[in-house]
Structure formats: structure tokens, C-alpha cells
Short mmCIF file of N, CA, C and O in Angstrom, two decimals:
data_model
loop_
_atom_site.label_atom_id
_atom_site.label_comp_id
_atom_site.label_asym_id
_atom_site.label_seq_id
_atom_site.Cartn_x
_atom_site.Cartn_y
_atom_site.Cartn_z
N MET Q 1 198.68 109.09 155.05
CA MET Q 1 198.88 109.17 153.68
C MET Q 1 198.91 110.66 153.25
O MET Q 1 198.23 111.62 153.83
N ASP Q 2 200.05 111.12 152.46
CA ASP Q 2 200.29 112.46 152.00
C ASP Q 2 199.36 112.88 150.96
O ASP Q 2 199.17 112.29 149.77
N MET Q 3 198.25 113.76 151.32
CA MET Q 3 197.41 114.26 150.47
C MET Q 3 197.76 115.51 149.65
O MET Q 3 198.39 116.25 150.10
N ALA Q 4 197.12 115.76 148.56
CA ALA Q 4 197.48 116.85 147.82
C ALA Q 4 196.19 117.40 147.00
O ALA Q 4 195.18 116.65 146.66
N ARG Q 5 196.20 118.74 146.61
CA ARG Q 5 195.08 119.20 145.82
C ARG Q 5 195.86 120.25 144.69
O ARG Q 5 196.61 121.07 145.06
N ALA Q 6 195.45 120.03 143.42
CA ALA Q 6 195.97 120.88 142.46
C ALA Q 6 194.82 121.61 141.84
O ALA Q 6 193.83 120.78 141.35
N HIS Q 7 194.94 122.81 141.52
CA HIS Q 7 193.88 123.68 140.67
C HIS Q 7 194.56 123.93 139.48
O HIS Q 7 195.62 124.60 139.51
N VAL Q 8 194.00 123.43 138.24
CA VAL Q 8 194.80 123.47 136.99
C VAL Q 8 194.08 124.09 135.97
O VAL Q 8 192.86 123.94 135.93
N PHE Q 9 194.74 124.93 135.15
CA PHE Q 9 194.32 125.53 134.01
C PHE Q 9 194.95 125.16 132.81
O PHE Q 9 196.25 125.25 132.87
N ILE Q 10 194.35 124.41 131.79
CA ILE Q 10 194.97 123.99 130.73
C ILE Q 10 194.48 124.73 129.46
O ILE Q 10 193.33 124.99 129.15
N SER Q 11 195.51 125.21 128.62
CA SER Q 11 195.20 125.92 127.46
C SER Q 11 195.72 125.25 126.32
O SER Q 11 196.64 124.39 126.27
N GLY Q 12 195.07 125.61 125.18
CA GLY Q 12 195.44 125.09 123.77
C GLY Q 12 194.15 124.51 123.21
O GLY Q 12 193.11 125.18 123.27
N ARG Q 13 194.17 123.57 122.32
CA ARG Q 13 193.01 123.00 121.70
C ARG Q 13 192.53 121.94 122.53
O ARG Q 13 192.82 120.66 122.64
N VAL Q 14 191.73 122.34 123.76
CA VAL Q 14 191.28 121.43 124.74
C VAL Q 14 189.74 121.38 125.04
O VAL Q 14 189.37 120.54 125.86
N GLN Q 15 189.20 122.04 123.99
CA GLN Q 15 187.75 121.93 124.21
C GLN Q 15 187.27 121.25 122.71
O GLN Q 15 187.95 121.56 121.85
N GLY Q 16 186.34 120.38 122.84
CA GLY Q 16 185.65 119.63 121.69
C GLY Q 16 186.47 118.62 121.22
O GLY Q 16 186.41 118.18 120.13
N VAL Q 17 187.47 118.10 122.18
CA VAL Q 17 188.43 117.10 121.90
C VAL Q 17 188.25 115.89 122.93
O VAL Q 17 189.11 115.12 123.01
N ASN Q 18 187.14 115.92 123.67
CA ASN Q 18 186.85 114.91 124.79
C ASN Q 18 187.75 115.06 125.97
O ASN Q 18 188.03 114.01 126.50
N PHE Q 19 188.26 116.23 126.12
CA PHE Q 19 189.17 116.38 127.35
C PHE Q 19 188.52 116.14 128.47
O PHE Q 19 189.02 115.50 129.43
N ARG Q 20 187.43 116.66 128.87
CA ARG Q 20 186.65 116.61 130.09
C ARG Q 20 186.32 115.09 130.34
O ARG Q 20 186.60 114.63 131.39
N ALA Q 21 185.81 114.44 129.48
CA ALA Q 21 185.41 113.06 129.73
C ALA Q 21 186.58 112.10 129.82
O ALA Q 21 186.53 111.22 130.66
N SER Q 22 187.67 112.55 129.20
CA SER Q 22 189.08 111.76 129.26
C SER Q 22 189.51 111.90 130.67
O SER Q 22 189.91 111.21 131.35
N ALA Q 23 189.50 113.18 131.15
CA ALA Q 23 189.93 113.49 132.49
C ALA Q 23 189.17 112.82 133.66
O ALA Q 23 189.71 112.26 134.56
N ARG Q 24 187.93 112.76 133.49
CA ARG Q 24 187.12 112.04 134.30
C ARG Q 24 187.28 110.59 134.43
O ARG Q 24 187.49 110.04 135.38
N THR Q 25 187.37 109.89 133.23
CA THR Q 25 187.77 108.47 133.21
C THR Q 25 189.23 108.30 133.90
O THR Q 25 189.29 107.32 134.71
N TYR Q 26 190.17 109.12 133.58
CA TYR Q 26 191.65 108.82 134.13
C TYR Q 26 191.53 109.07 135.62
O TYR Q 26 192.10 108.23 136.42
N ALA Q 27 190.84 110.15 136.08
CA ALA Q 27 190.84 110.54 137.45
C ALA Q 27 190.13 109.40 138.21
O ALA Q 27 190.64 109.13 139.29
N ARG Q 28 189.13 108.87 137.68
CA ARG Q 28 188.47 107.67 138.41
C ARG Q 28 189.23 106.46 138.49
O ARG Q 28 189.30 105.63 139.37
N GLU Q 29 190.09 106.29 137.40
CA GLU Q 29 191.15 105.15 137.42
C GLU Q 29 192.19 105.25 138.39
O GLU Q 29 192.54 104.22 139.03
N VAL Q 30 192.65 106.51 138.64
CA VAL Q 30 193.81 106.60 139.64
C VAL Q 30 193.24 106.97 140.88
O VAL Q 30 194.09 107.14 141.85
N GLY Q 31 191.97 107.10 141.10
CA GLY Q 31 191.39 107.39 142.46
C GLY Q 31 191.54 108.97 143.02
O GLY Q 31 191.69 109.05 144.08
N VAL Q 32 191.42 109.77 142.02
CA VAL Q 32 191.41 111.28 142.44
C VAL Q 32 190.08 111.88 142.39
O VAL Q 32 189.15 111.46 141.52
N SER Q 33 189.56 112.56 143.43
CA SER Q 33 188.33 113.32 143.47
C SER Q 33 188.54 114.56 142.72
O SER Q 33 189.65 115.10 142.63
N GLY Q 34 187.30 115.24 142.53
CA GLY Q 34 187.51 116.63 141.96
C GLY Q 34 186.46 116.88 140.78
O GLY Q 34 185.38 116.17 140.83
N TRP Q 35 186.86 117.79 140.01
CA TRP Q 35 186.02 118.16 138.82
C TRP Q 35 186.62 118.84 137.72
O TRP Q 35 187.85 119.05 137.85
N VAL Q 36 186.01 118.81 136.64
CA VAL Q 36 186.63 119.47 135.42
C VAL Q 36 185.50 120.31 134.69
O VAL Q 36 184.40 119.90 134.68
N ARG Q 37 186.00 121.45 133.99
CA ARG Q 37 184.94 122.28 133.24
C ARG Q 37 185.58 122.95 132.21
O ARG Q 37 186.77 123.31 132.17
N ASN Q 38 184.81 123.47 131.15
CA ASN Q 38 185.28 124.13 130.17
C ASN Q 38 185.11 125.56 130.71
O ASN Q 38 184.14 126.00 131.31
N LEU Q 39 185.91 126.51 130.22
CA LEU Q 39 185.91 128.01 130.50
C LEU Q 39 185.46 128.63 129.30
O LEU Q 39 185.76 128.25 128.08
N ASP Q 40 184.67 129.84 129.31
CA ASP Q 40 184.40 130.57 128.24
C ASP Q 40 185.70 131.18 127.31
O ASP Q 40 185.26 131.37 126.28
N ASP Q 41 186.79 131.21 128.02
CA ASP Q 41 187.75 131.62 127.17
C ASP Q 41 188.60 130.61 126.52
O ASP Q 41 189.71 130.70 125.85
N GLY Q 42 187.98 129.40 126.49
CA GLY Q 42 188.69 128.19 125.70
C GLY Q 42 189.40 127.33 126.43
O GLY Q 42 189.94 126.24 125.92
N ARG Q 43 189.80 127.70 127.60
CA ARG Q 43 190.69 126.84 128.49
C ARG Q 43 189.92 125.75 129.30
O ARG Q 43 188.53 125.84 129.26
N VAL Q 44 190.40 124.83 129.88
CA VAL Q 44 189.85 123.84 130.67
C VAL Q 44 190.33 123.96 132.13
O VAL Q 44 191.47 124.35 132.38
N GLU Q 45 189.46 123.95 133.25
CA GLU Q 45 189.82 124.17 134.52
C GLU Q 45 189.56 122.86 135.26
O GLU Q 45 188.45 122.39 135.02
N ALA Q 46 190.21 122.59 136.15
CA ALA Q 46 190.11 121.16 136.84
C ALA Q 46 190.85 121.39 138.21
O ALA Q 46 191.62 122.10 138.45
N VAL Q 47 190.01 120.71 139.22
CA VAL Q 47 190.63 120.35 140.55
C VAL Q 47 190.82 118.91 140.77
O VAL Q 47 189.93 118.12 140.46
N PHE Q 48 192.03 118.46 141.26
CA PHE Q 48 192.35 117.06 141.57
C PHE Q 48 192.64 117.01 142.97
O PHE Q 48 193.59 117.89 143.52
N GLU Q 49 192.08 116.16 143.75
CA GLU Q 49 192.42 116.06 145.17
C GLU Q 49 192.52 114.49 145.48
O GLU Q 49 191.62 113.85 145.01
N GLY Q 50 193.50 114.24 146.21
CA GLY Q 50 193.65 112.77 146.72
C GLY Q 50 195.03 112.49 147.10
O GLY Q 50 195.91 113.42 147.57
N ALA Q 51 195.42 111.26 147.07
CA ALA Q 51 196.86 111.06 147.45
C ALA Q 51 197.78 111.46 146.40
O ALA Q 51 197.63 111.62 145.23
N ARG Q 52 198.82 112.22 146.99
CA ARG Q 52 199.81 112.98 146.08
C ARG Q 52 200.42 112.24 144.93
O ARG Q 52 200.20 113.07 143.92
N PRO Q 53 200.63 111.13 144.85
CA PRO Q 53 201.18 110.49 143.70
C PRO Q 53 200.17 110.44 142.67
O PRO Q 53 200.24 110.69 141.46
N ALA Q 54 198.82 110.24 143.11
CA ALA Q 54 197.58 110.02 142.10
C ALA Q 54 197.45 111.48 141.59
O ALA Q 54 197.16 111.60 140.34
N VAL Q 55 197.39 112.54 142.32
CA VAL Q 55 197.23 114.00 141.98
C VAL Q 55 198.31 114.29 140.86
O VAL Q 55 198.04 114.90 139.84
N GLN Q 56 199.51 113.83 141.29
CA GLN Q 56 200.66 114.26 140.29
C GLN Q 56 200.60 113.38 138.97
O GLN Q 56 200.86 114.16 138.02
N ARG Q 57 200.07 112.27 138.94
CA ARG Q 57 199.68 111.42 137.77
C ARG Q 57 198.73 112.37 136.96
O ARG Q 57 198.82 112.45 135.71
N MET Q 58 197.64 112.81 137.51
CA MET Q 58 196.55 113.71 136.85
C MET Q 58 197.21 114.87 136.27
O MET Q 58 196.92 115.31 135.02
N VAL Q 59 198.07 115.63 137.10
CA VAL Q 59 198.71 116.92 136.56
C VAL Q 59 199.62 116.52 135.39
O VAL Q 59 199.58 117.27 134.27
N SER Q 60 200.32 115.47 135.47
CA SER Q 60 201.11 114.88 134.40
C SER Q 60 200.29 114.68 132.99
O SER Q 60 200.85 115.03 131.85
N TRP Q 61 199.21 114.10 133.26
CA TRP Q 61 198.26 113.73 132.20
C TRP Q 61 197.93 114.92 131.45
O TRP Q 61 197.78 114.86 130.22
N CYS Q 62 197.76 116.03 132.19
CA CYS Q 62 197.02 117.36 131.56
C CYS Q 62 198.13 117.91 130.58
O CYS Q 62 197.50 118.54 129.77
N TYR Q 63 199.22 117.48 130.65
CA TYR Q 63 200.22 118.12 129.64
C TYR Q 63 200.17 117.46 128.19
O TYR Q 63 200.62 117.90 127.29
N SER Q 64 199.38 116.35 128.09
CA SER Q 64 199.13 115.87 126.87
C SER Q 64 197.60 115.70 126.67
O SER Q 64 197.19 115.85 125.43
N GLY Q 65 196.78 115.33 127.58
CA GLY Q 65 195.46 115.00 127.47
C GLY Q 65 195.03 113.93 126.55
O GLY Q 65 195.81 113.05 126.25
N PRO Q 66 193.80 113.95 125.95
CA PRO Q 66 193.34 112.87 125.07
C PRO Q 66 194.07 113.06 123.72
O PRO Q 66 194.70 114.00 123.44
N ALA Q 67 193.92 112.15 122.91
CA ALA Q 67 194.48 112.01 121.53
C ALA Q 67 194.38 113.17 120.69
O ALA Q 67 195.52 113.62 120.15
N HIS Q 68 193.33 113.87 120.66
CA HIS Q 68 193.09 115.00 119.66
C HIS Q 68 193.24 116.38 120.19
O HIS Q 68 193.10 117.39 119.71
N ALA Q 69 193.65 116.35 121.51
CA ALA Q 69 194.01 117.71 122.23
C ALA Q 69 195.50 117.96 121.69
O ALA Q 69 196.29 117.46 121.35
N ARG Q 70 195.55 119.47 121.87
CA ARG Q 70 196.89 120.04 121.69
C ARG Q 70 197.02 121.09 122.95
O ARG Q 70 196.44 122.04 122.87
N VAL Q 71 197.90 120.49 123.72
CA VAL Q 71 198.10 121.26 124.93
C VAL Q 71 199.22 122.37 124.85
O VAL Q 71 200.30 121.90 124.45
N ASP Q 72 198.87 123.62 124.95
CA ASP Q 72 199.84 124.63 124.96
C ASP Q 72 200.53 124.97 126.23
O ASP Q 72 201.67 125.24 126.29
N SER Q 73 199.70 125.03 127.29
CA SER Q 73 200.34 125.29 128.64
C SER Q 73 199.37 124.78 129.74
O SER Q 73 198.13 124.62 129.49
N VAL Q 74 199.93 124.52 130.98
CA VAL Q 74 199.38 124.00 131.93
C VAL Q 74 199.66 124.85 133.19
O VAL Q 74 200.98 125.00 133.44
N ASP Q 75 198.76 125.56 133.74
CA ASP Q 75 199.16 126.35 134.97
C ASP Q 75 198.58 125.69 136.16
O ASP Q 75 197.29 125.34 136.22
N VAL Q 76 199.43 125.27 137.04
CA VAL Q 76 199.06 124.51 138.33
C VAL Q 76 199.28 125.26 139.47
O VAL Q 76 200.29 125.94 139.68
N HIS Q 77 198.18 125.29 140.22
CA HIS Q 77 198.27 125.96 141.60
C HIS Q 77 198.07 124.79 142.64
O HIS Q 77 196.99 124.24 142.73
N TRP Q 78 199.09 124.80 143.38
CA TRP Q 78 198.83 123.80 144.45
C TRP Q 78 198.44 124.30 145.65
O TRP Q 78 198.73 125.48 146.04
N GLU Q 79 197.24 123.57 146.29
CA GLU Q 79 196.55 124.24 147.42
C GLU Q 79 196.39 123.14 148.53
O GLU Q 79 196.64 122.07 148.35
N LYS Q 80 196.07 123.71 149.74
CA LYS Q 80 195.81 122.79 150.76
C LYS Q 80 194.56 121.93 150.52
O LYS Q 80 193.46 122.42 150.11
N PRO Q 81 194.64 120.58 150.72
CA PRO Q 81 193.47 119.74 150.57
C PRO Q 81 192.46 120.06 151.45
O PRO Q 81 192.62 120.43 152.59
N THR Q 82 191.12 120.06 150.85
CA THR Q 82 190.00 120.56 151.64
C THR Q 82 189.21 119.15 152.36
O THR Q 82 188.49 119.36 153.17
N GLY Q 83 189.34 118.04 151.45
CA GLY Q 83 188.54 116.92 151.77
C GLY Q 83 187.06 116.91 151.58
O GLY Q 83 186.28 116.12 151.84
N GLU Q 84 186.64 118.04 150.84
CA GLU Q 84 185.38 118.32 150.46
C GLU Q 84 184.89 117.58 149.10
O GLU Q 84 183.74 117.39 148.85
N GLU Q 85 186.00 117.18 148.26
CA GLU Q 85 185.66 116.56 147.00
C GLU Q 85 185.14 115.21 147.08
O GLU Q 85 185.81 114.52 148.06
N ARG Q 86 184.07 114.83 146.50
CA ARG Q 86 183.60 113.35 146.49
C ARG Q 86 183.42 112.91 145.00
O ARG Q 86 182.55 113.42 144.31
N GLY Q 87 184.24 111.93 144.87
CA GLY Q 87 184.16 111.34 143.37
C GLY Q 87 184.73 112.33 142.37
O GLY Q 87 185.38 113.37 142.74
N PHE Q 88 184.59 112.17 141.09
CA PHE Q 88 185.08 113.16 140.12
C PHE Q 88 183.91 113.38 139.11
O PHE Q 88 183.30 112.40 138.54
N SER Q 89 183.72 114.61 138.78
CA SER Q 89 182.48 115.09 138.05
C SER Q 89 183.02 115.98 136.93
O SER Q 89 183.95 116.85 137.12
N ILE Q 90 182.12 116.20 135.76
CA ILE Q 90 182.27 117.24 134.86
C ILE Q 90 181.17 118.17 135.18
O ILE Q 90 180.07 117.93 135.52
N ILE Q 91 181.74 119.43 135.39
CA ILE Q 91 180.76 120.66 135.69
C ILE Q 91 180.27 121.40 134.35
O ILE Q 91 181.29 121.59 133.56
N TRP Q 92 179.00 121.61 134.15
CA TRP Q 92 178.61 122.17 132.97
C TRP Q 92 178.59 123.73 133.12
O TRP Q 92 178.13 124.39 133.90
#
């Protein structure tokens, strides 16, 4: 299976709109491991790892996010999969 890892930074109105919880729910639906967290500068940072099609679905989802989000930009860094991620969690 072709594995992928994406390290993503999402900018816009992405905090206080249920972005992290929605990302966790969707990641679990599509079978992606990793984490998501808010950054002090107002962005959201996430790592998605798993089968390439599932990771690509998560990255695509980031361009819209949940209903009340307004995504201005998504910065995606493709990395070598580490295999270290287990499940998907919100980091505080």
C-alpha cells in the first residue's frame, strides 16, 4: 500500500469553529492517523499519515473545514511516513 504523510498549516478563521474536533472525526472516518492542534498565531497545524488516498482526502478537506470555518490558505508539506502515529488526536 502506498503510504503518505502530510504536515499541514491552515490559516483563516479556523480557531473557535470546531475545526480540530471536525478534523479528528473525519480523520477517523477515512482511517488516517495523526494529530491536530491550534497555534498561538491563529493557525491550525495537523499531521495526517496513512494510505495516500485517505491522506489526500484529509488535505482536500482542510481547504473548506467545518461549516463555520473560513479557510484562507493551506500550506502542505509532504514528508516521508514515519509509522509512529497511532490513531488521531487533538493536541492541547
